[in-house]
XYZ file of C-alpha atoms in Angstrom:
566
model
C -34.668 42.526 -150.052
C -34.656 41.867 -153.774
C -35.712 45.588 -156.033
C -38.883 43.866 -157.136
C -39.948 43.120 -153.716
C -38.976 46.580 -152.429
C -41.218 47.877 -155.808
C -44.283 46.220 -154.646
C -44.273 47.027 -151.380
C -44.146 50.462 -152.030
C -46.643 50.211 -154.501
C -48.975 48.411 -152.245
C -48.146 51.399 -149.616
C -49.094 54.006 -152.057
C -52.247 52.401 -152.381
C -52.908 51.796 -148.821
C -52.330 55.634 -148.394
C -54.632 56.425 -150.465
C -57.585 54.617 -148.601
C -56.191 55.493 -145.562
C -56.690 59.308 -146.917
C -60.614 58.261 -147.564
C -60.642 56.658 -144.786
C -59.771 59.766 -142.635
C -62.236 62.331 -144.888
C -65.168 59.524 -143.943
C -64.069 59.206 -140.391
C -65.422 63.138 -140.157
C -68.528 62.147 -140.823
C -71.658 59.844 -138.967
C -70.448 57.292 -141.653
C -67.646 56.094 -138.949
C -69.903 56.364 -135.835
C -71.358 52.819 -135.868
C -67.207 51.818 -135.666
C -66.097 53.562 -132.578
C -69.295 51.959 -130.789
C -69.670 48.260 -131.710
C -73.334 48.327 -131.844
C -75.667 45.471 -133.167
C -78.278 47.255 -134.045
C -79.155 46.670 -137.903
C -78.399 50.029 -139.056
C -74.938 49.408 -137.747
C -74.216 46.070 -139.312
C -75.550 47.109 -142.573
C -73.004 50.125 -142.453
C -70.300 47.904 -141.130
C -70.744 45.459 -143.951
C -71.376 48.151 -146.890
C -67.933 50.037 -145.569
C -65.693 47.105 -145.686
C -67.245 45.473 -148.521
C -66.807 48.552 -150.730
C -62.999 48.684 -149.362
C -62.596 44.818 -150.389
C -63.185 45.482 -153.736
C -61.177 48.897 -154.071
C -58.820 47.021 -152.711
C -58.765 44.364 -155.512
C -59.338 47.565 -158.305
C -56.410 48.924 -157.683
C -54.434 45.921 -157.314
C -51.087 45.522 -158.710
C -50.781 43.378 -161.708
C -48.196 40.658 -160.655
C -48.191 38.090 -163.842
C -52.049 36.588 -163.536
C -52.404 37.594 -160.709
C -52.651 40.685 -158.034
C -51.100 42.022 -154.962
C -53.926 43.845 -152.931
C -54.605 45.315 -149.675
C -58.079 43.608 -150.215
C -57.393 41.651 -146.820
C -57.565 44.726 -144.475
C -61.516 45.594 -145.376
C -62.249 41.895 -145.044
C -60.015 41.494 -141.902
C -61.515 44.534 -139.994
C -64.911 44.109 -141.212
C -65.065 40.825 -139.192
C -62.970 42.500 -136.268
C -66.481 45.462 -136.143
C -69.305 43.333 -137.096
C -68.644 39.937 -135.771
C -68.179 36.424 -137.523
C -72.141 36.645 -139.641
C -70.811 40.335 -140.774
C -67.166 39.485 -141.246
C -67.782 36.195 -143.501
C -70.562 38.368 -145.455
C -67.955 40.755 -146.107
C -65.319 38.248 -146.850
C -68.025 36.297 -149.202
C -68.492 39.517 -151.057
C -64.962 40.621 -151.170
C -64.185 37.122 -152.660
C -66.722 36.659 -154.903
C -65.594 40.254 -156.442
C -62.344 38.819 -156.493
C -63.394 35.708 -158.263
C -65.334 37.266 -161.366
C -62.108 39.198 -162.072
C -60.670 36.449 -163.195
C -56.282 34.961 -163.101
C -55.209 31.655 -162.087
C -55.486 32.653 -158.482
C -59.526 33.983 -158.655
C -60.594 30.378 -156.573
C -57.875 31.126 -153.839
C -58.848 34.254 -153.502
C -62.460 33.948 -153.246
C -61.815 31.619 -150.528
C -58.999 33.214 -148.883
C -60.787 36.545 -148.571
C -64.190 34.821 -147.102
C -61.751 33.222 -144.639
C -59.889 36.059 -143.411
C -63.108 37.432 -142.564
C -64.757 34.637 -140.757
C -61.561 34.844 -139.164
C -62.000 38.356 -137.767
C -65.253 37.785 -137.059
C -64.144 35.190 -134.893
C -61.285 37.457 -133.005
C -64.727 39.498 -132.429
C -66.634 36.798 -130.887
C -63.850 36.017 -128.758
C -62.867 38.987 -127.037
C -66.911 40.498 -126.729
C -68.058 37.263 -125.440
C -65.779 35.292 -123.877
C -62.860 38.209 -122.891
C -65.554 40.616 -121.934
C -63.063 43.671 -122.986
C -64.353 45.294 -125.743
C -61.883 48.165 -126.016
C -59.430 45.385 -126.997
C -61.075 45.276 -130.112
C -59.366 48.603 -130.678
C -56.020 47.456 -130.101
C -53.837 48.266 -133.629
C -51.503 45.625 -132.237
C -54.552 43.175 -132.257
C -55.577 44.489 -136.142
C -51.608 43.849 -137.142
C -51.584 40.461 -135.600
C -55.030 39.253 -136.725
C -53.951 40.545 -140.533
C -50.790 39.118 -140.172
C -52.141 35.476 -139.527
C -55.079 36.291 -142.358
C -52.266 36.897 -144.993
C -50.431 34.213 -143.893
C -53.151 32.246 -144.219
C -54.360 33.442 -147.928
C -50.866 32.615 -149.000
C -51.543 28.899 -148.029
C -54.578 28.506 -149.716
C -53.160 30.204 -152.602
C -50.355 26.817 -152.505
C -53.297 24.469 -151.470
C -55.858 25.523 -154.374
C -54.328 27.398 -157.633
C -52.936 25.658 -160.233
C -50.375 25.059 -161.357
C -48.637 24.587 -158.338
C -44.959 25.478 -159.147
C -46.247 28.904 -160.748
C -48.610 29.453 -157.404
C -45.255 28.614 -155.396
C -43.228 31.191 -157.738
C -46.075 34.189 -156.960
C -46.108 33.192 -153.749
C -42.192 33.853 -153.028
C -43.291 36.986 -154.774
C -45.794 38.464 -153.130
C -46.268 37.211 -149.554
C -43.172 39.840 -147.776
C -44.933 42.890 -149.528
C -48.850 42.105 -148.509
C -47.839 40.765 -144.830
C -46.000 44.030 -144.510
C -48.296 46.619 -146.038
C -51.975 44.978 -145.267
C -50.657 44.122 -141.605
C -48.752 47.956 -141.370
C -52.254 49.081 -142.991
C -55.037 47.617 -140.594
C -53.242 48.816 -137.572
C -52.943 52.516 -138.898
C -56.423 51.584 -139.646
C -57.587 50.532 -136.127
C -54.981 53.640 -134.448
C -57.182 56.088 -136.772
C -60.426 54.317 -135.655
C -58.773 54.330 -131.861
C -58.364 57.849 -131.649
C -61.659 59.038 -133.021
C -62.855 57.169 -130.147
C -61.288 58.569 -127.560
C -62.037 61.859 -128.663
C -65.834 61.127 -129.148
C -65.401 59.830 -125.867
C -64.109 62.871 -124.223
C -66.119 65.046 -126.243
C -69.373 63.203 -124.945
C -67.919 63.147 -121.382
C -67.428 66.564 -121.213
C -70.707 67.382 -122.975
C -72.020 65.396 -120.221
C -70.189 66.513 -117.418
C -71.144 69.937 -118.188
C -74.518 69.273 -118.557
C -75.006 67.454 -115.126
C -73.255 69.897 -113.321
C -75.420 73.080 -114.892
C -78.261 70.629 -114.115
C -77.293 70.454 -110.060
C -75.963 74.140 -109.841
C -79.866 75.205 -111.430
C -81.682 72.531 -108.613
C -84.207 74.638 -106.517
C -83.431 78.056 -107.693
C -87.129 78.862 -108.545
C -87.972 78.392 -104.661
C -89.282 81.332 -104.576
C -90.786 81.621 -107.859
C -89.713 83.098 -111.451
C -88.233 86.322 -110.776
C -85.185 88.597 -110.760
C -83.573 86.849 -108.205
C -83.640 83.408 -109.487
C -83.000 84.536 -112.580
C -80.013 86.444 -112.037
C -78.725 83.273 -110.194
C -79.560 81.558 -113.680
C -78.221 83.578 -115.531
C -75.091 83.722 -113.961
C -75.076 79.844 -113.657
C -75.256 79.488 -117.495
C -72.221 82.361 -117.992
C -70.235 80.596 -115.885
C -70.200 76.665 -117.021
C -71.106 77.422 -120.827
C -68.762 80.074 -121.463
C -70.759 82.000 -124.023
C -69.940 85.837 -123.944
C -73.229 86.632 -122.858
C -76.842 85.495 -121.384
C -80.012 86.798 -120.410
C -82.969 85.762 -118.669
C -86.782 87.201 -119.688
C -90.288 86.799 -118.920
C -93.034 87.446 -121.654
C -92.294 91.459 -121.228
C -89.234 92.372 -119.625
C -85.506 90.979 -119.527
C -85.261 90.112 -115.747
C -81.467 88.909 -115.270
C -78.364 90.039 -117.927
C -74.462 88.884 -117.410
C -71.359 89.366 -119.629
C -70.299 91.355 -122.568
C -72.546 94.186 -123.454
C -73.922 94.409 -119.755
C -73.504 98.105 -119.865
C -76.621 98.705 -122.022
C -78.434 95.456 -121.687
C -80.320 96.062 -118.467
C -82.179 93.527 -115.963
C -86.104 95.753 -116.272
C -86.075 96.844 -119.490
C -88.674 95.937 -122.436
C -88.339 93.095 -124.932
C -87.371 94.857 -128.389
C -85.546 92.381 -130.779
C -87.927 91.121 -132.678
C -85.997 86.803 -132.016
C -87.030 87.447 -128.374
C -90.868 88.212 -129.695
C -90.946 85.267 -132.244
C -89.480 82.990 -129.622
C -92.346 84.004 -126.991
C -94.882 84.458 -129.743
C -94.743 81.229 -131.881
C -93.142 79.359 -128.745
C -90.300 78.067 -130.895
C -86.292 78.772 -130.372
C -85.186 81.111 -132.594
C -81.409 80.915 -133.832
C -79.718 84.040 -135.143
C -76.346 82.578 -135.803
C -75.017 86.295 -137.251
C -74.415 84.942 -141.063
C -77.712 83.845 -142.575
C -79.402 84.986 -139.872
C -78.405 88.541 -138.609
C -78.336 89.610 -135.239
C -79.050 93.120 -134.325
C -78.816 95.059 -131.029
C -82.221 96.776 -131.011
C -80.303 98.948 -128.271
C -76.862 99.745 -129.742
C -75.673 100.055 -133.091
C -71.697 98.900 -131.968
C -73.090 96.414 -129.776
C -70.441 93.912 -129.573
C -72.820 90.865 -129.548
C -73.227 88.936 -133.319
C -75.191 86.188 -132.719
C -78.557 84.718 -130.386
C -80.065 81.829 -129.479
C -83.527 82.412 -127.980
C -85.153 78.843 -126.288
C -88.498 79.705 -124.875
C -89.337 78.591 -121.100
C -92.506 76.893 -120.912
C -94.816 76.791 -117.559
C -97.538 73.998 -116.423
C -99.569 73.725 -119.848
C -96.735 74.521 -122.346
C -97.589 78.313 -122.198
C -94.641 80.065 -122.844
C -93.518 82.250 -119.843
C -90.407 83.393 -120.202
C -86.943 82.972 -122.322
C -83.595 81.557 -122.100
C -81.464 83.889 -124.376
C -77.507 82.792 -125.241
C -74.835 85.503 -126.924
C -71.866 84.886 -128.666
C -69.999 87.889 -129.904
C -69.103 89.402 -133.583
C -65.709 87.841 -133.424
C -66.860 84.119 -132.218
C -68.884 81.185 -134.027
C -71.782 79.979 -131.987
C -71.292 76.496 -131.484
C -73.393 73.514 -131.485
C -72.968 72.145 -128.610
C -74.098 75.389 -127.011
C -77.010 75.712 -128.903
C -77.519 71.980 -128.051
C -77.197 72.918 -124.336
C -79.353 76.154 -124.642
C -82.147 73.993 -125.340
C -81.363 71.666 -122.705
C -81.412 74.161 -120.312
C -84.462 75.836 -121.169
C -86.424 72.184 -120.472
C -84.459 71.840 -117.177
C -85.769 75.593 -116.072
C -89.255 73.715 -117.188
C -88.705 71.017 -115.072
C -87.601 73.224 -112.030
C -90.485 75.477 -112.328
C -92.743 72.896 -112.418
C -91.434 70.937 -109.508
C -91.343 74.121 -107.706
C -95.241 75.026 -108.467
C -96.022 71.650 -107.035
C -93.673 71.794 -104.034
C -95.637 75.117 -103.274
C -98.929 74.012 -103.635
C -98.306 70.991 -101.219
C -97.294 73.366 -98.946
C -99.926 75.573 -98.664
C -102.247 72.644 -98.543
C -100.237 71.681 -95.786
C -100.573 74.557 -93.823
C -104.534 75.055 -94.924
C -104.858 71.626 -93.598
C -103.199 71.949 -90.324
C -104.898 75.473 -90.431
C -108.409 73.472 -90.737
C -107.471 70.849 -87.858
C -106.684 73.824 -85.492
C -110.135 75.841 -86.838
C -111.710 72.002 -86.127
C -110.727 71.753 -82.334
C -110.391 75.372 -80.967
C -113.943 76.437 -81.053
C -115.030 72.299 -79.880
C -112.106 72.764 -77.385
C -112.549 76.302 -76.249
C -116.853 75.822 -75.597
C -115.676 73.068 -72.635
C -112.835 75.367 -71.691
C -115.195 77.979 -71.061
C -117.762 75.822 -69.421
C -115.198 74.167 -67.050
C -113.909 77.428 -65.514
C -117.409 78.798 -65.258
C -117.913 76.172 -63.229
C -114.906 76.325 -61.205
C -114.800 80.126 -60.729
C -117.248 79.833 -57.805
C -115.706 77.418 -55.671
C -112.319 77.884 -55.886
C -110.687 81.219 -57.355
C -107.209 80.252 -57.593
C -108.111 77.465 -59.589
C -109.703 79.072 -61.883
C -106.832 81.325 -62.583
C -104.742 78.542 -63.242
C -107.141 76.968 -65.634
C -107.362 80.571 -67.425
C -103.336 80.460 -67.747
C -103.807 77.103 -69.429
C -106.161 78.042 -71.918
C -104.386 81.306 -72.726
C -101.093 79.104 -72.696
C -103.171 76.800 -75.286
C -104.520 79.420 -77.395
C -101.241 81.315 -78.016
C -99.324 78.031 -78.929
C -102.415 76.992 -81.397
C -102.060 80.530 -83.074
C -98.582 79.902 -84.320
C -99.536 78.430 -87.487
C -96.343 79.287 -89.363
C -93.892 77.344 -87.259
C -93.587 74.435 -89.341
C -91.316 72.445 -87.009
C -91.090 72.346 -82.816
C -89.196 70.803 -80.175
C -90.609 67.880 -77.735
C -90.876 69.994 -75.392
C -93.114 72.639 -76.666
C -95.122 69.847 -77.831
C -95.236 68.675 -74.862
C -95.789 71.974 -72.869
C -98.891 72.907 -75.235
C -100.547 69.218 -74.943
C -100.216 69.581 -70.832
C -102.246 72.796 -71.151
C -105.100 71.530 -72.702
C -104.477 68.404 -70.524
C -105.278 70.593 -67.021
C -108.166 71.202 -68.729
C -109.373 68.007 -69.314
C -108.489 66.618 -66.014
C -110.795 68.978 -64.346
C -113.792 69.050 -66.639
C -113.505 65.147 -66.030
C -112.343 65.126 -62.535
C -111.379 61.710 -61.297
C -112.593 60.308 -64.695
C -109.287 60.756 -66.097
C -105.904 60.256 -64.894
C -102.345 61.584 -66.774
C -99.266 59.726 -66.746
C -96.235 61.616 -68.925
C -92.808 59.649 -68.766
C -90.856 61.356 -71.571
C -87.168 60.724 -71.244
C -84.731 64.221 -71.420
C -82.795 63.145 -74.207
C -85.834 63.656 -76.151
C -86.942 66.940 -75.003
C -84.741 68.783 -77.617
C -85.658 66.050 -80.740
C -88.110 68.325 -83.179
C -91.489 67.787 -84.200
C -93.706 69.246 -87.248
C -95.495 71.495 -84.531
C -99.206 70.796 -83.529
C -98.135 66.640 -83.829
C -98.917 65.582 -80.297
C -102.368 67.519 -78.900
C -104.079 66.497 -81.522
C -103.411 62.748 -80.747
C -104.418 63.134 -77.121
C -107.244 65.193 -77.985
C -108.211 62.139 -79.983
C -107.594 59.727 -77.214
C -109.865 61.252 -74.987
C -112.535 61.979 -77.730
C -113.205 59.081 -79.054
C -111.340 56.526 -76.478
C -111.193 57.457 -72.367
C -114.647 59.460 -72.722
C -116.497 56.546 -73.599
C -115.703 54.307 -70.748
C -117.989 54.118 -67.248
C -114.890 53.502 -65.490
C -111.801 55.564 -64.825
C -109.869 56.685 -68.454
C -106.282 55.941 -67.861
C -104.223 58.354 -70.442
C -100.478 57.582 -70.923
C -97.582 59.917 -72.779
C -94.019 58.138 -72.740
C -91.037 57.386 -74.522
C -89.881 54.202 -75.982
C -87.352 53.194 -78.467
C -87.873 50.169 -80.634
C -85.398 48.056 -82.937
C -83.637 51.252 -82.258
C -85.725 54.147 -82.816
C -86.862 56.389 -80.399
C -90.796 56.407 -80.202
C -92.966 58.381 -78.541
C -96.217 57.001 -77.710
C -99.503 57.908 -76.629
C -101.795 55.425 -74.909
C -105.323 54.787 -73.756
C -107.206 52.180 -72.115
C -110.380 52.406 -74.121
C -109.220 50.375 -77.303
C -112.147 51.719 -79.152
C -109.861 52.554 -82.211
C -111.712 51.446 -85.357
C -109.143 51.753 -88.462
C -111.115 54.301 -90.836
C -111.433 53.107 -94.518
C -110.496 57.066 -95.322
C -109.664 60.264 -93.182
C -113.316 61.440 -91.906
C -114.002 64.355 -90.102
C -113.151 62.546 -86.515
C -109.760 61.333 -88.115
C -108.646 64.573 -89.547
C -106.219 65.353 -87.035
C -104.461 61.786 -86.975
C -104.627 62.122 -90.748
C -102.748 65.737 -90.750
C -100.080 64.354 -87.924
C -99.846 61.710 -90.390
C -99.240 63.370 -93.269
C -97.226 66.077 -92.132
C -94.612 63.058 -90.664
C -94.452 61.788 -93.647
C -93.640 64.999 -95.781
C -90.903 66.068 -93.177
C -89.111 62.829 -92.094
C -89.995 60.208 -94.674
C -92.829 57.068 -95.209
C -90.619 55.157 -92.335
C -91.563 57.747 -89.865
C -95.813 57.394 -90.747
C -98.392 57.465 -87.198
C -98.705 54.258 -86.293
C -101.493 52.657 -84.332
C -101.811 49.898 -82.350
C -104.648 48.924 -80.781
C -105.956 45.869 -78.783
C -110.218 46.177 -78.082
C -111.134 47.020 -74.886
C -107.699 47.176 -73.849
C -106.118 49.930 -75.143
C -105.368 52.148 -78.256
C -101.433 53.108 -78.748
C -100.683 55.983 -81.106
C -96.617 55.552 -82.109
C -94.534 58.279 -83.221
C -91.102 57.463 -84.571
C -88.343 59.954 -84.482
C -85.397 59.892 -86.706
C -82.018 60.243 -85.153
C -80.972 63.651 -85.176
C -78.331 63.180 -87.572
C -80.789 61.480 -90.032
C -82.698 64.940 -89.961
């Protein structure tokens, strides 16, 4: 390679150093973020194009002087401008590049101008190809694609430069010059380019991933820990939570007057039950706002312990139901560490997941209670209506026939103990079964030979569970308001079925007076509850259904999940 050649190209390498150096001082800041995510959002584009454009016409400032004309690394911003923003961004930034070119003047400005809005249409182009018709995007990263592309660019300007300056033989002469040099350097340049662009990628990449990742899993490790409500328990299971997957050196849990949980460095004076006394804590509750002591501008100071290891505090308030605050969220770091960002970032995230759980939990609680007041309220409903007949019936019995009566008082009492056990929220077949035959005797002897009882309940199902208090209150309601009615005989039926294969237990009158209430009244309470209460422990596919023909009969369906569903 002839000296002058070897002179240019390392003057053309000195100056692509130099905006590689820029280029790695701006890739530290957002500047570079709209880069290593191909968006096409405005804001992005506009960035795109002001970036490249502005290294276009360094790139033609700090040319070198070669006769008239001057050996750049103009091509890479014009090149790589179309590779990030697409053919519309890449020919605006080629237009501009050229046109800068052009009012500088030389026997070459024309060439130039054109050469420079080609090479970017060009790598706008490349973009188009690969996003839309490739669909691989990461190629666009490739510094093997950037060297290639530039390569073909160059090699391209140099033709123009032939085809359009004048005078030709002094356009061939710069040509011979020039074109070894700026294939090498701009080509050698936009792939060191793309390989700096690459990496800052991957490790945004990771960084978000494992911002993420931790995030998620503190989010699933904190999932129902407030079952039991906002106390030391849950919060020393917090608390421990957040020591473990942040990493901080300490953290502690409070409510609006006492620290409730404490883990990590300094434990042996911080104390789960003692008072609030740093005055962050009290701002954080008081003005419900997090308070950041990061231990420079902001000093942290153990209101316990003048050595106290701990420098720094982030406080993040924990808000209840109507944004009261209830509690805090406090995060350590030591004298000897930074506090980092993405922990106070995370702090704050986790204080509006504890939100989230406590609220979720209120509400999970309150359903249940109105569960069980409900249920409580069907049994309160049916027992006194129940028990008045009951009482009757054996009165009546009693004098004729003694033994009979004893067995109708074992009945009732065998009724009456099974309706009192109003916190057993789930029950097998069978005791569903055993309670509904009680208060089934009953019946069949206050009606006589009004009503007859056919059970055909297959054993498999026996040991299937129930939310207790599901089945009575359907056959209560079958002879209520269906077999009662009739002149004729009231034929009640309890069986098993399974259909499109579920197992289905049904209960079955002959009255078909079912009339489909527009909204649970007080004779439709019970069906309502069952209802409900199959819904809230097996899912919507499990409702009560009814079927019902008039005058024929009434069918009240319940589905059971297989047990390995449940």
């Amino acid at each position: 390679m002839p000296i002058n050649d070897f002179t240019l190209l390392l003057a053309l390498a000195q100056q692509m150093s130099v905006f590689l150096v820029v280029a790695y001082l701006l890739s530290k800041t957002p500047i570079f973020l709209p880069l290593t995510n191909l968006s096409p959002r405005l804001p992005n584009t506009v960035t795109i194009y002001l970036l490249f454009s502005a290294f276009c016409a360094l790139g033609s400032y700090f040319g070198v002087l070669v006769g008239d004309a001057i050996a750049n690394t103009r091509a890479i911003g014009a090149v790589l401008g179309g590779l990030f923003g697409g053919p519309t961004i890449g020919y605006m930034v080629g237009l501009t590049g050229g046109l800068h070119r052009y009012y500088m003047g030389g026997f070459t400005d024309l060439a130039c101008a054109v050469s420079t809005t080609a090479e970017g249409l060009l790598g706008g182009l490349v973009h188009y190809y690969v996003r839309r018709r490739s669909h691989r995007s990461e190629d666009l990263f490739s510094p093997l694609l950037a060297f290639t592309v530039t390569l073909v660019a160059e090699a391209m300007q140099m033709g123009l430069i032939l085809l359009i300056a004048k005078p030709y033989d002094q356009a061939l002469e710069l040509v011979k010059q020039i074109a070894l040099p700026m294939l090498i350097a701009n080509s050698c340049g936009a792939a060191l380019f793309m390989m700096m662009i690459r990496d800052r990628r991957r490790i945004y990449d990771k960084y978000t991933s494992y911002s993420s990742t931790k995030a998620l899993r503190l989010a699933q490790r904190m999932v129902g820990v407030f079952r039991e409500g906002f106390n030391n328990k849950s919060a020393e299971k917090i608390a421990k939570v957040i020591y473990q997957e942040i990493g901080v050196s300490a953290v502690a849990i409070t409510n609006t007057k006492e620290v409730l949980a404490f883990t990590g460095m300094g434990s042996d004076h911080h104390k789960a039950g003692m008072p609030i006394s740093t005055g962050q804590t009290t701002l954080a509750i008081q003005e419900n706002r997090v308070v950041f002591a990061n231990g420079l501008e902001d000093q942290y100071q153990c209101s316990i312990r003048d050595n106290c290891p701990l420098g720094s505090a982030l406080v993040v308030p924990i808000r209840g139901a109507e944004n009261e605050v209830i509690g805090t969220v406090k995060l350590y770091e030591s004298k000897r560490r930074l506090f980092l960002n993405i922990n106070r970032a995370l702090g704050e995230g986790i204080a509006s997941v504890l939100t989230e759980q406590l609220t979720v939990s209120r509400y999970l609680q309150q359903k249940q209670l109105l569960t069980e007041a409900e249920l409580k309220a069907a049994k309160a409903q049916i027992s006194p209506h129940f028990l008045f007949n009951a009482l009757n019936t054996i009165s009546a019995v009693v004098r004729r026939d003694a033994d009979a009566s004893r067995s109708l008082i074992a009945d009732l009492a065998l009724f009456l103990r099974n309706n009192l056990k109003s916190n057993q929220q789930l029950n097998s077949v069978a005791s569903e079964l055993e309670h509904t035959m009680a208060y089934l005797h009953i019946e069949q002897v206050r009606f006589a030979d009004r009503l007859e009882v056919d059970v055909d309940i297959h054993d498999d199902l026996m040991q299937q569970v129930l939310p207790s208090f599901s089945l009575q209150p359907l056959v209560e309601n079958a002879i209520k308001h269906g077999t009662s009615k009739l002149l004729e005989t009231g034929k009640l039926k309890i069986y098993s079925r399974e259909h499109s294969g579920i197992q289905q237990i049904v209960v079955e009158d002959n009255a078909g007076l079912y009339q489909r209430p527009e909204a649970p009244s007080e004779e439709g309470l019970g069906m309502h509850i069952v209802d409900m209460r199959l819904r809230h422990e097996f899912g919507g596919e499990y409702c009560l259904k009814v079927e019902s023909e008039p005058q024929q009969f009434t069918r009240m369906v319940i589905s059971l999940p297989n047990k390995e569903q449940h």
